[in-house]
Amino acid sequence: MDGRQQGPDGDRTDPNVLPAEGLADEHPDERRQGPVVLRRSRMGESSTTDQRLLDSRGPTDWVHTDPWRVLRIQAEFVEGFGALAEVPHATTVFGSARTPRDHEEYSQGMRLGSALAGTGCAVITGGGPGTMEAVNRGASEAGGLSIGLGIELPFEQGLNPWVDLGVNFRYFFTRKTMFVKYAQAFVCLPGGFGTMDELFESLTLVQTKKVTKFPVVMFGRSYWQGLYDWIRDTMHASGKIGDQELGLLHLTDDVDDAVRVVQEAYAAWDATH
């Protein structure tokens, strides 16, 4: 049997189409698609959902539609949460992808990654080259957990070779969630627009209490001093931010000082969890 009902004239009827009984206005023909009921001009094609799923023929534009993107976004969250759920204390470190390996900032990134790993802290970076690579390298070579959260870009080379646990993302906002969710502190090394975006998003999330009070370390006085002075002398002085918001920022040149701030944040976090 093919699962269809025998009609009064001997033919087989589609079980998804219910026959009209009585007056058409009272009992119109209808087609059911899961929980959806279609009647009159909305009945459309006669194929079933299973048939369309299993039939590989036809256009492929559907893979670029918004409903399909929603599923991809959902999958990215699931993969990210699954990969990072058991990560111990972690610090997210932001920095430039354009820092060459022979630059002092690269050496500082390696020292920072190594020092954080020495405290038992995992490091999370964007997984790219430059300063991100330096931090991952320092942590990995020190025996710590080196995490890279990559992003699909037209000009990036993929995850750097010192990432021990890596997740690649299509969407910035999914990746940013992972940066924040699994860290108890943020350190910003010198960087460009992406680093600025991550710096101010972190500050906004802490200010609005979307995340608990995490410190934000601006590492590199010569690079960050001008921005810090503007935040203090313009934003703070004009009342756009308060003392508490200004106090979220810690400006330093010293790796040990940065690690101390991070450890204090861990202690405060542990005390409330």
PDB file of C-alpha atoms in Angstrom:
ATOM      1  CA  MET A   1       0.000   0.000   0.000  1.00  0.00           C
ATOM      2  CA  ASP A   2       1.200   3.524  -0.710  1.00  0.00           C
ATOM      3  CA  GLY A   3      -0.457   5.138   2.336  1.00  0.00           C
ATOM      4  CA  ARG A   4      -3.182   6.961   0.391  1.00  0.00           C
ATOM      5  CA  GLN A   5      -6.888   6.426   0.921  1.00  0.00           C
ATOM      6  CA  GLN A   6      -9.194   4.762  -1.631  1.00  0.00           C
ATOM      7  CA  GLY A   7     -11.532   7.301  -3.181  1.00  0.00           C
ATOM      8  CA  PRO A   8     -15.144   6.581  -4.122  1.00  0.00           C
ATOM      9  CA  ASP A   9     -14.241   6.361  -7.816  1.00  0.00           C
ATOM     10  CA  GLY A  10     -11.386   3.904  -7.277  1.00  0.00           C
ATOM     11  CA  ASP A  11      -8.477   6.368  -7.396  1.00  0.00           C
ATOM     12  CA  ARG A  12      -6.120   7.052  -4.511  1.00  0.00           C
ATOM     13  CA  THR A  13      -6.213  10.428  -2.821  1.00  0.00           C
ATOM     14  CA  ASP A  14      -3.397  12.354  -1.201  1.00  0.00           C
ATOM     15  CA  PRO A  15      -3.769  12.065   2.627  1.00  0.00           C
ATOM     16  CA  ASN A  16      -2.461  15.625   2.992  1.00  0.00           C
ATOM     17  CA  VAL A  17      -5.481  16.974   1.124  1.00  0.00           C
ATOM     18  CA  LEU A  18      -8.753  16.639   3.028  1.00  0.00           C
ATOM     19  CA  PRO A  19     -11.861  16.279   0.792  1.00  0.00           C
ATOM     20  CA  ALA A  20     -14.630  18.802   1.071  1.00  0.00           C
ATOM     21  CA  GLU A  21     -17.859  17.692   2.678  1.00  0.00           C
ATOM     22  CA  GLY A  22     -21.048  19.618   2.184  1.00  0.00           C
ATOM     23  CA  LEU A  23     -20.845  23.228   1.168  1.00  0.00           C
ATOM     24  CA  ALA A  24     -17.415  24.365  -0.082  1.00  0.00           C
ATOM     25  CA  ASP A  25     -17.490  27.484   2.095  1.00  0.00           C
ATOM     26  CA  GLU A  26     -18.070  25.412   5.241  1.00  0.00           C
ATOM     27  CA  HIS A  27     -15.676  22.571   4.437  1.00  0.00           C
ATOM     28  CA  PRO A  28     -13.123  23.840   1.907  1.00  0.00           C
ATOM     29  CA  ASP A  29     -10.371  21.633   0.583  1.00  0.00           C
ATOM     30  CA  GLU A  30      -7.185  22.092   2.563  1.00  0.00           C
ATOM     31  CA  ARG A  31      -3.583  20.963   2.627  1.00  0.00           C
ATOM     32  CA  ARG A  32      -1.613  20.443   5.815  1.00  0.00           C
ATOM     33  CA  GLN A  33       2.099  21.128   6.060  1.00  0.00           C
ATOM     34  CA  GLY A  34       3.005  20.064   9.576  1.00  0.00           C
ATOM     35  CA  PRO A  35       1.053  22.419  11.865  1.00  0.00           C
ATOM     36  CA  VAL A  36       0.191  24.763   8.988  1.00  0.00           C
ATOM     37  CA  VAL A  37      -3.193  24.569   7.222  1.00  0.00           C
ATOM     38  CA  LEU A  38      -3.420  25.872   3.630  1.00  0.00           C
ATOM     39  CA  ARG A  39      -6.748  26.498   1.873  1.00  0.00           C
ATOM     40  CA  ARG A  40      -7.998  27.764  -1.485  1.00  0.00           C
ATOM     41  CA  SER A  41      -5.276  29.615  -3.403  1.00  0.00           C
ATOM     42  CA  ARG A  42      -2.692  28.958  -0.668  1.00  0.00           C
ATOM     43  CA  MET A  43      -2.720  25.191  -1.225  1.00  0.00           C
ATOM     44  CA  GLY A  44       0.058  25.458  -3.783  1.00  0.00           C
ATOM     45  CA  GLU A  45       2.131  22.475  -4.905  1.00  0.00           C
ATOM     46  CA  SER A  46       1.175  18.896  -4.062  1.00  0.00           C
ATOM     47  CA  SER A  47       4.626  17.605  -3.018  1.00  0.00           C
ATOM     48  CA  THR A  48       5.286  16.776   0.607  1.00  0.00           C
ATOM     49  CA  THR A  49       8.005  18.199   2.867  1.00  0.00           C
ATOM     50  CA  ASP A  50       9.812  14.841   2.970  1.00  0.00           C
ATOM     51  CA  GLN A  51       9.723  14.617  -0.803  1.00  0.00           C
ATOM     52  CA  ARG A  52      11.258  18.058  -1.197  1.00  0.00           C
ATOM     53  CA  LEU A  53      13.912  17.252   1.414  1.00  0.00           C
ATOM     54  CA  LEU A  54      14.981  14.020  -0.264  1.00  0.00           C
ATOM     55  CA  ASP A  55      14.783  15.305  -3.821  1.00  0.00           C
ATOM     56  CA  SER A  56      18.238  16.719  -4.590  1.00  0.00           C
ATOM     57  CA  ARG A  57      17.102  18.418  -7.789  1.00  0.00           C
ATOM     58  CA  GLY A  58      16.140  22.051  -8.038  1.00  0.00           C
ATOM     59  CA  PRO A  59      17.680  25.457  -7.279  1.00  0.00           C
ATOM     60  CA  THR A  60      20.119  25.994  -4.406  1.00  0.00           C
ATOM     61  CA  ASP A  61      19.223  29.592  -3.559  1.00  0.00           C
ATOM     62  CA  TRP A  62      17.622  28.389  -0.330  1.00  0.00           C
ATOM     63  CA  VAL A  63      21.043  27.944   1.322  1.00  0.00           C
ATOM     64  CA  HIS A  64      21.441  31.744   1.203  1.00  0.00           C
ATOM     65  CA  THR A  65      18.072  32.625   2.734  1.00  0.00           C
ATOM     66  CA  ASP A  66      17.577  34.140   6.177  1.00  0.00           C
ATOM     67  CA  PRO A  67      15.865  31.046   7.679  1.00  0.00           C
ATOM     68  CA  TRP A  68      18.868  28.941   6.694  1.00  0.00           C
ATOM     69  CA  ARG A  69      21.224  31.551   8.187  1.00  0.00           C
ATOM     70  CA  VAL A  70      19.324  31.284  11.465  1.00  0.00           C
ATOM     71  CA  LEU A  71      20.146  27.581  11.553  1.00  0.00           C
ATOM     72  CA  ARG A  72      23.815  28.311  10.852  1.00  0.00           C
ATOM     73  CA  ILE A  73      23.872  30.861  13.670  1.00  0.00           C
ATOM     74  CA  GLN A  74      22.259  28.344  15.994  1.00  0.00           C
ATOM     75  CA  ALA A  75      24.823  25.740  14.986  1.00  0.00           C
ATOM     76  CA  GLU A  76      27.673  28.170  15.715  1.00  0.00           C
ATOM     77  CA  PHE A  77      26.376  28.784  19.218  1.00  0.00           C
ATOM     78  CA  VAL A  78      25.978  25.052  19.833  1.00  0.00           C
ATOM     79  CA  GLU A  79      29.498  24.282  18.577  1.00  0.00           C
ATOM     80  CA  GLY A  80      31.030  27.143  20.535  1.00  0.00           C
ATOM     81  CA  PHE A  81      29.273  26.303  23.786  1.00  0.00           C
ATOM     82  CA  GLY A  82      30.123  22.636  23.392  1.00  0.00           C
ATOM     83  CA  ALA A  83      33.804  23.261  22.695  1.00  0.00           C
ATOM     84  CA  LEU A  84      34.332  25.775  25.503  1.00  0.00           C
ATOM     85  CA  ALA A  85      31.968  24.579  28.235  1.00  0.00           C
ATOM     86  CA  GLU A  86      34.696  22.949  30.333  1.00  0.00           C
ATOM     87  CA  VAL A  87      37.346  25.653  29.900  1.00  0.00           C
ATOM     88  CA  PRO A  88      38.833  26.674  33.299  1.00  0.00           C
ATOM     89  CA  HIS A  89      39.478  30.278  34.315  1.00  0.00           C
ATOM     90  CA  ALA A  90      40.247  32.186  31.124  1.00  0.00           C
ATOM     91  CA  THR A  91      41.392  35.615  30.037  1.00  0.00           C
ATOM     92  CA  THR A  92      40.429  37.001  26.655  1.00  0.00           C
ATOM     93  CA  VAL A  93      43.278  38.923  25.035  1.00  0.00           C
ATOM     94  CA  PHE A  94      42.616  41.254  22.108  1.00  0.00           C
ATOM     95  CA  GLY A  95      45.298  42.633  19.801  1.00  0.00           C
ATOM     96  CA  SER A  96      46.421  43.375  16.274  1.00  0.00           C
ATOM     97  CA  ALA A  97      46.763  40.792  13.512  1.00  0.00           C
ATOM     98  CA  ARG A  98      49.407  43.009  11.858  1.00  0.00           C
ATOM     99  CA  THR A  99      52.133  42.886  14.507  1.00  0.00           C
ATOM    100  CA  PRO A 100      55.307  41.335  13.018  1.00  0.00           C
ATOM    101  CA  ARG A 101      57.142  38.625  14.911  1.00  0.00           C
ATOM    102  CA  ASP A 102      60.244  40.753  15.406  1.00  0.00           C
ATOM    103  CA  HIS A 103      58.277  43.596  17.057  1.00  0.00           C
ATOM    104  CA  GLU A 104      58.464  44.294  20.798  1.00  0.00           C
ATOM    105  CA  GLU A 105      54.672  43.992  21.029  1.00  0.00           C
ATOM    106  CA  TYR A 106      54.974  40.395  19.818  1.00  0.00           C
ATOM    107  CA  SER A 107      57.484  39.664  22.585  1.00  0.00           C
ATOM    108  CA  GLN A 108      55.183  41.290  25.133  1.00  0.00           C
ATOM    109  CA  GLY A 109      52.290  39.165  23.906  1.00  0.00           C
ATOM    110  CA  MET A 110      54.345  36.002  24.338  1.00  0.00           C
ATOM    111  CA  ARG A 111      55.371  37.010  27.869  1.00  0.00           C
ATOM    112  CA  LEU A 112      51.771  37.798  28.764  1.00  0.00           C
ATOM    113  CA  GLY A 113      50.486  34.476  27.398  1.00  0.00           C
ATOM    114  CA  SER A 114      53.194  32.574  29.264  1.00  0.00           C
ATOM    115  CA  ALA A 115      52.561  34.412  32.529  1.00  0.00           C
ATOM    116  CA  LEU A 116      48.798  33.822  32.358  1.00  0.00           C
ATOM    117  CA  ALA A 117      49.378  30.132  31.633  1.00  0.00           C
ATOM    118  CA  GLY A 118      51.676  29.984  34.663  1.00  0.00           C
ATOM    119  CA  THR A 119      48.738  30.886  36.905  1.00  0.00           C
ATOM    120  CA  GLY A 120      46.622  28.073  35.459  1.00  0.00           C
ATOM    121  CA  CYS A 121      44.654  30.461  33.288  1.00  0.00           C
ATOM    122  CA  ALA A 122      43.556  29.637  29.766  1.00  0.00           C
ATOM    123  CA  VAL A 123      44.007  32.358  27.167  1.00  0.00           C
ATOM    124  CA  ILE A 124      41.443  33.159  24.488  1.00  0.00           C
ATOM    125  CA  THR A 125      42.372  35.187  21.401  1.00  0.00           C
ATOM    126  CA  GLY A 126      40.957  35.750  17.950  1.00  0.00           C
ATOM    127  CA  GLY A 127      43.253  32.973  16.768  1.00  0.00           C
ATOM    128  CA  GLY A 128      44.872  35.021  14.028  1.00  0.00           C
ATOM    129  CA  PRO A 129      48.447  36.141  13.366  1.00  0.00           C
ATOM    130  CA  GLY A 130      50.318  39.029  14.979  1.00  0.00           C
ATOM    131  CA  THR A 131      49.701  39.769  18.642  1.00  0.00           C
ATOM    132  CA  MET A 132      47.039  37.068  18.846  1.00  0.00           C
ATOM    133  CA  GLU A 133      49.572  34.493  17.678  1.00  0.00           C
ATOM    134  CA  ALA A 134      52.109  35.776  20.211  1.00  0.00           C
ATOM    135  CA  VAL A 135      49.716  35.288  23.133  1.00  0.00           C
ATOM    136  CA  ASN A 136      48.679  31.827  21.932  1.00  0.00           C
ATOM    137  CA  ARG A 137      52.323  30.894  21.418  1.00  0.00           C
ATOM    138  CA  GLY A 138      53.389  32.055  24.868  1.00  0.00           C
ATOM    139  CA  ALA A 139      50.565  30.150  26.536  1.00  0.00           C
ATOM    140  CA  SER A 140      51.045  26.967  24.489  1.00  0.00           C
ATOM    141  CA  GLU A 141      54.813  26.840  24.971  1.00  0.00           C
ATOM    142  CA  ALA A 142      54.306  27.342  28.729  1.00  0.00           C
ATOM    143  CA  GLY A 143      51.999  24.325  28.849  1.00  0.00           C
ATOM    144  CA  GLY A 144      48.782  26.303  29.216  1.00  0.00           C
ATOM    145  CA  LEU A 145      45.505  26.039  27.324  1.00  0.00           C
ATOM    146  CA  SER A 146      45.724  28.190  24.203  1.00  0.00           C
ATOM    147  CA  ILE A 147      42.326  28.928  22.601  1.00  0.00           C
ATOM    148  CA  GLY A 148      41.661  30.664  19.286  1.00  0.00           C
ATOM    149  CA  LEU A 149      38.262  31.848  18.068  1.00  0.00           C
ATOM    150  CA  GLY A 150      38.662  32.531  14.366  1.00  0.00           C
ATOM    151  CA  ILE A 151      36.414  34.462  12.017  1.00  0.00           C
ATOM    152  CA  GLU A 152      35.709  34.069   8.307  1.00  0.00           C
ATOM    153  CA  LEU A 153      37.329  37.064   6.609  1.00  0.00           C
ATOM    154  CA  PRO A 154      38.485  37.633   3.015  1.00  0.00           C
ATOM    155  CA  PHE A 155      42.035  38.518   4.085  1.00  0.00           C
ATOM    156  CA  GLU A 156      42.858  36.376   7.141  1.00  0.00           C
ATOM    157  CA  GLN A 157      45.050  33.255   7.054  1.00  0.00           C
ATOM    158  CA  GLY A 158      43.057  31.118   9.489  1.00  0.00           C
ATOM    159  CA  LEU A 159      44.046  29.940  12.958  1.00  0.00           C
ATOM    160  CA  ASN A 160      47.673  30.341  13.941  1.00  0.00           C
ATOM    161  CA  PRO A 161      49.735  27.190  14.658  1.00  0.00           C
ATOM    162  CA  TRP A 162      49.882  27.780  18.433  1.00  0.00           C
ATOM    163  CA  VAL A 163      46.139  27.396  18.948  1.00  0.00           C
ATOM    164  CA  ASP A 164      45.480  24.175  20.879  1.00  0.00           C
ATOM    165  CA  LEU A 165      41.686  24.498  20.868  1.00  0.00           C
ATOM    166  CA  GLY A 166      40.180  26.386  17.971  1.00  0.00           C
ATOM    167  CA  VAL A 167      36.691  27.252  16.777  1.00  0.00           C
ATOM    168  CA  ASN A 168      35.996  29.064  13.498  1.00  0.00           C
ATOM    169  CA  PHE A 169      32.959  31.317  13.173  1.00  0.00           C
ATOM    170  CA  ARG A 170      31.045  32.885  10.295  1.00  0.00           C
ATOM    171  CA  TYR A 171      29.405  35.603  12.382  1.00  0.00           C
ATOM    172  CA  PHE A 172      31.103  38.256  14.499  1.00  0.00           C
ATOM    173  CA  PHE A 173      28.340  38.416  17.101  1.00  0.00           C
ATOM    174  CA  THR A 174      28.505  34.674  17.777  1.00  0.00           C
ATOM    175  CA  ARG A 175      32.271  34.871  18.197  1.00  0.00           C
ATOM    176  CA  LYS A 176      31.988  37.895  20.485  1.00  0.00           C
ATOM    177  CA  THR A 177      29.621  35.984  22.735  1.00  0.00           C
ATOM    178  CA  MET A 178      32.287  33.294  23.182  1.00  0.00           C
ATOM    179  CA  PHE A 179      34.952  35.907  23.944  1.00  0.00           C
ATOM    180  CA  VAL A 180      32.833  37.219  26.788  1.00  0.00           C
ATOM    181  CA  LYS A 181      31.049  34.149  28.120  1.00  0.00           C
ATOM    182  CA  TYR A 182      34.149  32.116  28.963  1.00  0.00           C
ATOM    183  CA  ALA A 183      36.448  34.854  30.312  1.00  0.00           C
ATOM    184  CA  GLN A 184      36.801  36.518  33.697  1.00  0.00           C
ATOM    185  CA  ALA A 185      39.071  39.331  32.471  1.00  0.00           C
ATOM    186  CA  PHE A 186      39.953  41.198  29.290  1.00  0.00           C
ATOM    187  CA  VAL A 187      43.378  42.424  28.205  1.00  0.00           C
ATOM    188  CA  CYS A 188      43.736  44.737  25.209  1.00  0.00           C
ATOM    189  CA  LEU A 189      47.130  44.918  23.554  1.00  0.00           C
ATOM    190  CA  PRO A 190      47.765  47.512  20.837  1.00  0.00           C
ATOM    191  CA  GLY A 191      45.436  46.950  17.903  1.00  0.00           C
ATOM    192  CA  GLY A 192      43.265  48.505  15.219  1.00  0.00           C
ATOM    193  CA  PHE A 193      39.538  48.904  14.620  1.00  0.00           C
ATOM    194  CA  GLY A 194      38.744  45.335  15.649  1.00  0.00           C
ATOM    195  CA  THR A 195      40.561  45.747  18.956  1.00  0.00           C
ATOM    196  CA  MET A 196      38.803  49.077  19.559  1.00  0.00           C
ATOM    197  CA  ASP A 197      35.451  47.438  18.896  1.00  0.00           C
ATOM    198  CA  GLU A 198      36.233  44.637  21.328  1.00  0.00           C
ATOM    199  CA  LEU A 199      37.549  47.065  23.958  1.00  0.00           C
ATOM    200  CA  PHE A 200      34.447  49.250  23.994  1.00  0.00           C
ATOM    201  CA  GLU A 201      32.024  46.357  23.692  1.00  0.00           C
ATOM    202  CA  SER A 202      33.644  44.759  26.746  1.00  0.00           C
ATOM    203  CA  LEU A 203      33.380  48.035  28.650  1.00  0.00           C
ATOM    204  CA  THR A 204      29.737  48.455  27.642  1.00  0.00           C
ATOM    205  CA  LEU A 205      28.819  44.941  28.754  1.00  0.00           C
ATOM    206  CA  VAL A 206      30.464  45.501  32.136  1.00  0.00           C
ATOM    207  CA  GLN A 207      28.951  48.985  32.526  1.00  0.00           C
ATOM    208  CA  THR A 208      25.430  47.729  31.798  1.00  0.00           C
ATOM    209  CA  LYS A 209      25.959  44.663  34.011  1.00  0.00           C
ATOM    210  CA  LYS A 210      25.378  42.257  31.149  1.00  0.00           C
ATOM    211  CA  VAL A 211      28.485  40.602  32.563  1.00  0.00           C
ATOM    212  CA  THR A 212      29.750  40.892  36.113  1.00  0.00           C
ATOM    213  CA  LYS A 213      32.507  43.350  36.898  1.00  0.00           C
ATOM    214  CA  PHE A 214      35.480  42.149  34.882  1.00  0.00           C
ATOM    215  CA  PRO A 215      38.629  44.271  34.672  1.00  0.00           C
ATOM    216  CA  VAL A 216      39.691  45.640  31.306  1.00  0.00           C
ATOM    217  CA  VAL A 217      43.469  45.994  31.083  1.00  0.00           C
ATOM    218  CA  MET A 218      44.901  48.367  28.471  1.00  0.00           C
ATOM    219  CA  PHE A 219      48.400  46.985  28.002  1.00  0.00           C
ATOM    220  CA  GLY A 220      50.968  49.392  26.528  1.00  0.00           C
ATOM    221  CA  ARG A 221      51.023  52.925  27.948  1.00  0.00           C
ATOM    222  CA  SER A 222      52.607  54.561  24.927  1.00  0.00           C
ATOM    223  CA  TYR A 223      49.841  53.178  22.698  1.00  0.00           C
ATOM    224  CA  TRP A 224      46.807  53.610  24.962  1.00  0.00           C
ATOM    225  CA  GLN A 225      47.676  56.737  26.968  1.00  0.00           C
ATOM    226  CA  GLY A 226      46.101  59.186  24.528  1.00  0.00           C
ATOM    227  CA  LEU A 227      42.813  57.255  24.445  1.00  0.00           C
ATOM    228  CA  TYR A 228      42.803  56.832  28.212  1.00  0.00           C
ATOM    229  CA  ASP A 229      43.418  60.567  28.696  1.00  0.00           C
ATOM    230  CA  TRP A 230      40.537  61.410  26.355  1.00  0.00           C
ATOM    231  CA  ILE A 231      38.205  59.029  28.200  1.00  0.00           C
ATOM    232  CA  ARG A 232      39.213  60.608  31.526  1.00  0.00           C
ATOM    233  CA  ASP A 233      39.466  64.254  30.503  1.00  0.00           C
ATOM    234  CA  THR A 234      36.563  64.406  28.043  1.00  0.00           C
ATOM    235  CA  MET A 235      34.081  61.576  28.599  1.00  0.00           C
ATOM    236  CA  HIS A 236      34.448  61.470  32.369  1.00  0.00           C
ATOM    237  CA  ALA A 237      34.908  65.201  32.848  1.00  0.00           C
ATOM    238  CA  SER A 238      31.722  65.962  30.910  1.00  0.00           C
ATOM    239  CA  GLY A 239      29.706  63.437  32.910  1.00  0.00           C
ATOM    240  CA  LYS A 240      29.202  60.937  30.082  1.00  0.00           C
ATOM    241  CA  ILE A 241      30.682  58.204  32.303  1.00  0.00           C
ATOM    242  CA  GLY A 242      31.077  58.080  36.076  1.00  0.00           C
ATOM    243  CA  ASP A 243      33.881  57.212  38.473  1.00  0.00           C
ATOM    244  CA  GLN A 244      32.866  53.573  38.469  1.00  0.00           C
ATOM    245  CA  GLU A 245      33.091  53.281  34.691  1.00  0.00           C
ATOM    246  CA  LEU A 246      36.475  55.001  34.589  1.00  0.00           C
ATOM    247  CA  GLY A 247      37.636  52.603  37.290  1.00  0.00           C
ATOM    248  CA  LEU A 248      36.998  49.642  34.993  1.00  0.00           C
ATOM    249  CA  LEU A 249      40.117  50.542  32.994  1.00  0.00           C
ATOM    250  CA  HIS A 250      43.608  49.601  34.153  1.00  0.00           C
ATOM    251  CA  LEU A 251      46.522  51.017  32.166  1.00  0.00           C
ATOM    252  CA  THR A 252      49.879  49.257  32.486  1.00  0.00           C
ATOM    253  CA  ASP A 253      53.153  48.342  30.804  1.00  0.00           C
ATOM    254  CA  ASP A 254      54.020  45.543  33.194  1.00  0.00           C
ATOM    255  CA  VAL A 255      53.126  41.867  32.582  1.00  0.00           C
ATOM    256  CA  ASP A 256      53.181  41.033  36.304  1.00  0.00           C
ATOM    257  CA  ASP A 257      50.856  43.956  37.031  1.00  0.00           C
ATOM    258  CA  ALA A 258      48.414  42.812  34.338  1.00  0.00           C
ATOM    259  CA  VAL A 259      48.458  39.252  35.692  1.00  0.00           C
ATOM    260  CA  ARG A 260      47.872  40.561  39.235  1.00  0.00           C
ATOM    261  CA  VAL A 261      44.752  42.396  38.083  1.00  0.00           C
ATOM    262  CA  VAL A 262      43.523  39.250  36.366  1.00  0.00           C
ATOM    263  CA  GLN A 263      44.144  37.091  39.448  1.00  0.00           C
ATOM    264  CA  GLU A 264      42.271  39.552  41.650  1.00  0.00           C
ATOM    265  CA  ALA A 265      39.363  39.322  39.240  1.00  0.00           C
ATOM    266  CA  TYR A 266      39.427  35.518  39.507  1.00  0.00           C
ATOM    267  CA  ALA A 267      39.377  35.731  43.288  1.00  0.00           C
ATOM    268  CA  ALA A 268      36.425  38.139  43.225  1.00  0.00           C
ATOM    269  CA  TRP A 269      34.599  35.946  40.702  1.00  0.00           C
ATOM    270  CA  ASP A 270      35.167  32.798  42.770  1.00  0.00           C
ATOM    271  CA  ALA A 271      33.873  34.535  45.879  1.00  0.00           C
ATOM    272  CA  THR A 272      30.505  35.117  44.262  1.00  0.00           C
ATOM    273  CA  HIS A 273      30.099  31.796  42.399  1.00  0.00           C
TER     274      HIS A 273
END
